[in-house]
Amino acid sequence: MLALLLACSEPADKDSAGTSGLPTLTPPPEGEGFQLSMTDITVPPFTEVWLCNVLPIPVDTAMNINRVDFLQTAGLHHVTISTPGLVPGLIPYGSYDCNDLYADSVLMQEAIMMFGGAGEAEGEMKLPEGVAATLPAGIDIIHEVHYVNTTDKPADLYSWLNAWSIPDDEVVDGIWGGSVRDEFINIPASSTHTEWSRCVFNRDVEIHFLASHAHGRATSFTIAPFDGSATGEVFYENTDLHSPMITQYDPPLVVPQGQGFEWACTWRNDDAEEVFYGLTANDEMCNLAVVHTPFDLSAACEVVETSDGVLWE
């Protein structure tokens, strides 16, 4: 998965409020990037919305994206920008319920992620100088937002994203990465439960970003180094699973081939039934997200061991 997995640090530049009274972002000048948006969405009280807009990427030439700004409804469970593939027209353009779109599990597995984030209302993240995610022209985009309104009032849902490019002669390296998912989660009823997985890289990498992804029952997500035989001390812990805690490492973490990470999720299930892996807020996840250099389509953190003995690709 091509992962431009960016977090929230410095505030994004906001324009004045639009006609709806909600804030907007000023788009990049022509040739310096592009903008994506989803607006004018109302989420009724105590409901969940998972929307996917499918559209052509709004550029005519390839762009080397080095920085992303975003402005969105605070408390989004997640927002992602992905492509269903390098061949356009695989999905008719328009707005979809993501539950229906991703009912085809092959699409979910094959989609190439370019941006992912959650939680904070606005932010900016810049890759290291000369490092970029090169996005080709002519591909299709899936702009996805997932929001759970836990209040007794309607919520305005919006998502603005600016992607900024650098010239070809400034690019010295690209990024690659993605999510490693545990799709065999079994959380017993009325219990606190932990599961872990271990993966190792199939080549030397330098890690620029790590992030966690889980759902509402999760109480902790931890990451520790794994040298192929032993696990070290936890260096990353997220106890607020409404935010993926996307963490940038500068300088990057150097991980040799054959080494990687152990990540673990702890959940509290107060329901009278088991909870399993799934895509909705009623299900659970335990996904490790990684962004690294160099750009290498074959690079991956391959799962070698899990707490329940179930391995997956």
XYZ file of C-alpha atoms in Angstrom:
313
model
C 0.000 0.000 0.000
C 1.289 3.415 -0.948
C 0.921 5.182 2.362
C 1.148 8.906 2.801
C -0.021 8.494 6.381
C 0.076 11.963 7.824
C -0.783 13.330 11.232
C -1.862 16.523 12.888
C 0.733 18.909 14.240
C 0.630 22.548 13.176
C -2.744 24.121 12.309
C -3.722 24.227 8.634
C -4.378 27.601 6.980
C -8.125 28.246 7.083
C -10.163 30.399 4.760
C -13.187 32.296 5.998
C -16.337 30.291 6.632
C -18.249 29.154 3.562
C -21.925 29.729 2.816
C -22.872 26.926 5.212
C -21.047 28.692 8.047
C -18.419 25.945 8.178
C -14.695 26.627 7.611
C -13.007 25.889 4.286
C -9.417 25.565 3.044
C -7.926 27.717 0.300
C -6.741 25.285 -2.438
C -3.106 25.186 -3.634
C -2.298 27.301 -6.697
C -2.497 25.471 -10.012
C 0.493 23.213 -10.543
C 1.473 23.185 -6.854
C -0.942 20.530 -5.620
C -4.638 19.683 -5.447
C -7.618 19.758 -3.105
C -10.234 17.144 -2.145
C -13.369 17.839 -0.113
C -16.561 16.314 1.276
C -19.082 18.824 2.643
C -22.779 19.455 3.406
C -23.276 16.190 5.319
C -25.476 16.060 8.408
C -25.146 13.131 10.802
C -28.272 12.557 12.967
C -27.903 12.045 16.735
C -26.601 8.652 17.889
C -25.870 7.420 14.372
C -22.820 6.256 12.420
C -21.906 7.446 8.924
C -19.299 5.789 6.705
C -19.147 7.522 3.321
C -16.956 6.963 0.251
C -16.723 9.464 -2.624
C -15.195 8.012 -5.804
C -13.758 10.585 -8.224
C -10.877 11.106 -10.687
C -7.714 12.595 -9.184
C -7.911 16.336 -10.019
C -4.491 16.646 -11.700
C -3.240 16.290 -15.281
C 0.371 15.386 -14.471
C 2.116 13.291 -11.815
C 2.732 15.114 -8.538
C 5.351 14.571 -5.830
C 3.392 15.144 -2.615
C 5.598 16.294 0.245
C 3.028 17.975 2.511
C -0.651 17.626 3.398
C -2.956 20.076 5.192
C -6.416 19.074 6.375
C -9.485 20.583 7.998
C -12.317 18.350 9.178
C -15.037 17.706 11.717
C -13.413 17.153 15.109
C -13.682 13.600 16.389
C -13.737 11.808 13.030
C -13.056 8.114 13.572
C -10.961 8.202 10.431
C -10.497 9.798 7.030
C -8.551 8.118 4.244
C -7.622 8.863 0.654
C -6.957 5.767 -1.454
C -7.127 4.512 -5.017
C -8.800 1.280 -6.171
C -5.925 0.773 -8.604
C -3.868 2.317 -11.374
C -6.568 1.600 -13.983
C -9.352 4.258 -13.936
C -13.038 3.413 -14.193
C -13.065 0.341 -11.926
C -15.850 1.953 -9.850
C -18.458 4.391 -11.269
C -17.946 7.913 -9.897
C -20.267 9.026 -7.114
C -21.011 8.769 -3.390
C -21.378 5.377 -1.689
C -22.115 3.875 1.687
C -18.686 2.354 2.358
C -20.352 -0.732 3.845
C -21.774 -1.432 0.397
C -18.614 -0.473 -1.484
C -16.326 -2.606 0.678
C -18.710 -5.568 0.706
C -16.324 -6.697 -2.028
C -13.473 -7.681 0.291
C -11.047 -7.762 -2.655
C -11.519 -3.997 -3.081
C -10.773 -3.395 0.594
C -7.585 -5.477 0.402
C -6.367 -4.124 -2.941
C -7.066 -0.419 -2.353
C -3.828 1.589 -2.231
C -3.833 4.111 0.610
C -2.340 7.544 0.057
C -3.456 9.397 3.194
C -4.940 8.419 6.527
C -5.751 10.305 9.689
C -8.343 10.852 12.378
C -9.438 12.770 15.432
C -8.068 16.313 15.373
C -9.964 19.045 13.535
C -7.018 20.457 11.590
C -3.358 19.833 10.955
C -0.326 19.851 8.726
C 2.456 17.344 8.266
C 5.508 17.620 6.058
C 7.710 14.757 4.950
C 11.495 15.172 5.203
C 13.140 17.418 2.611
C 13.270 15.698 -0.765
C 11.004 12.806 0.273
C 7.656 12.538 -1.493
C 4.804 10.265 -2.462
C 4.569 10.442 -6.247
C 0.934 10.241 -7.365
C 0.292 9.532 -11.066
C -2.291 11.413 -13.104
C -5.283 9.531 -14.441
C -6.049 7.399 -11.384
C -9.308 7.337 -9.422
C -9.582 8.396 -5.783
C -11.713 7.125 -2.894
C -12.218 9.888 -0.310
C -13.524 8.082 2.780
C -14.854 9.471 6.069
C -16.150 7.559 9.089
C -17.921 9.385 11.919
C -19.915 8.201 14.931
C -22.180 10.886 16.418
C -22.463 10.027 20.108
C -24.364 13.215 20.976
C -28.080 14.021 21.077
C -27.682 16.749 18.428
C -27.083 16.603 14.637
C -23.432 16.980 13.607
C -22.050 18.740 10.520
C -19.591 16.456 8.753
C -16.943 17.923 6.451
C -13.477 16.988 5.229
C -11.031 19.249 3.351
C -7.576 18.138 2.262
C -4.790 20.001 0.420
C -1.898 18.011 -1.052
C 1.220 20.073 -1.880
C 3.857 18.986 -4.398
C 7.578 19.576 -4.936
C 9.408 19.647 -8.321
C 10.874 16.449 -9.787
C 14.446 17.704 -9.411
C 13.974 18.079 -5.636
C 12.871 14.465 -5.058
C 15.564 12.212 -3.567
C 13.400 9.335 -2.293
C 9.834 8.088 -2.082
C 7.808 6.472 0.682
C 6.010 3.152 1.003
C 4.175 1.273 3.726
C 0.656 0.478 4.849
C -1.317 -1.352 7.505
C -0.683 -4.810 8.905
C -4.065 -6.111 10.068
C -4.968 -8.817 12.558
C -8.180 -10.108 10.988
C -8.616 -12.929 13.518
C -9.777 -11.101 16.635
C -11.892 -12.924 19.233
C -12.840 -10.884 22.303
C -14.815 -12.935 24.842
C -18.018 -11.554 26.347
C -17.766 -9.516 29.558
C -13.980 -9.499 29.620
C -10.752 -7.553 29.249
C -8.741 -9.206 26.514
C -5.333 -8.703 24.844
C -3.961 -10.009 21.553
C -0.554 -9.390 19.960
C 1.187 -9.925 16.630
C 4.836 -9.837 15.516
C 6.171 -8.916 12.081
C 9.635 -8.563 10.535
C 10.697 -6.608 7.457
C 11.874 -8.378 4.344
C 14.454 -5.636 3.672
C 16.239 -2.776 5.459
C 13.938 0.224 6.029
C 13.859 3.574 7.795
C 10.550 4.213 9.607
C 9.180 7.763 9.372
C 5.672 7.217 10.803
C 3.941 4.689 13.035
C 0.252 4.732 13.930
C -2.428 2.616 15.555
C -5.976 1.806 14.526
C -8.636 0.140 16.657
C -12.295 0.697 17.530
C -14.311 1.826 20.552
C -13.695 -1.096 22.911
C -9.912 -0.733 22.721
C -8.249 0.624 25.858
C -4.592 0.325 24.804
C -2.445 -0.134 21.691
C 1.285 -0.709 22.201
C 4.290 -1.172 19.905
C 7.638 -2.691 20.905
C 10.722 -3.623 18.861
C 11.055 -7.263 17.807
C 14.481 -8.547 16.674
C 13.184 -11.789 15.184
C 13.436 -13.749 18.421
C 12.882 -11.404 21.389
C 10.631 -8.430 22.118
C 12.058 -5.232 23.582
C 10.476 -2.528 25.714
C 7.294 -0.774 24.608
C 8.129 2.616 23.058
C 4.668 3.570 21.739
C 1.368 3.452 23.630
C -1.983 4.894 22.649
C -4.789 4.849 25.208
C -7.088 7.166 23.218
C -8.179 4.977 20.330
C -10.379 7.736 18.874
C -7.070 9.148 17.606
C -4.515 6.998 15.728
C -1.609 8.845 17.414
C 0.301 9.055 14.136
C 3.876 9.579 15.298
C 6.717 10.932 13.170
C 10.294 9.818 13.899
C 13.043 12.315 13.054
C 15.591 10.917 12.624
C 13.778 7.836 11.334
C 13.901 4.459 13.088
C 16.414 2.225 11.301
C 15.045 -1.334 11.115
C 17.304 -3.981 9.503
C 15.920 -6.843 7.446
C 14.663 -9.616 9.740
C 13.634 -7.218 12.505
C 10.359 -5.404 13.102
C 7.691 -4.862 15.739
C 5.333 -6.496 18.175
C 2.029 -4.654 18.488
C -0.703 -5.473 20.961
C -4.295 -4.390 21.564
C -6.262 -4.582 24.791
C -10.056 -4.319 24.696
C -12.809 -4.127 27.292
C -15.928 -5.953 26.098
C -18.906 -5.247 28.354
C -21.344 -6.973 25.993
C -22.892 -10.374 26.574
C -21.555 -11.628 23.241
C -18.123 -12.130 21.669
C -16.738 -9.401 19.438
C -14.772 -10.175 16.271
C -12.757 -8.383 13.586
C -14.875 -6.188 11.318
C -15.296 -2.860 9.588
C -18.072 -1.152 11.576
C -17.979 0.547 14.963
C -19.623 -2.547 16.485
C -16.651 -4.697 15.435
C -12.979 -4.397 16.366
C -9.608 -3.947 14.716
C -5.928 -3.997 15.692
C -3.971 -2.499 12.785
C -0.337 -1.384 12.797
C 0.335 1.386 10.256
C 3.865 1.989 8.984
C 5.424 4.501 6.566
C 9.042 4.067 5.509
C 11.753 4.820 3.015
C 12.980 3.643 0.608
C 10.158 3.442 -1.907
C 10.010 -0.303 -2.625
C 6.832 -2.060 -3.772
C 8.051 -5.374 -2.400
C 8.975 -4.100 1.082
C 6.690 -5.359 3.850
C 6.541 -6.214 7.529
C 5.603 -9.883 7.340
C 3.710 -11.493 10.228
C 5.672 -14.353 11.804
C 3.833 -14.988 15.086
C 0.575 -14.114 16.870
C -0.860 -14.660 20.330
C -3.618 -16.916 18.976
C -1.323 -18.819 16.606
C -3.202 -17.636 13.515
C -1.055 -16.168 10.728
C -2.320 -14.235 7.730
C -1.014 -12.522 4.659
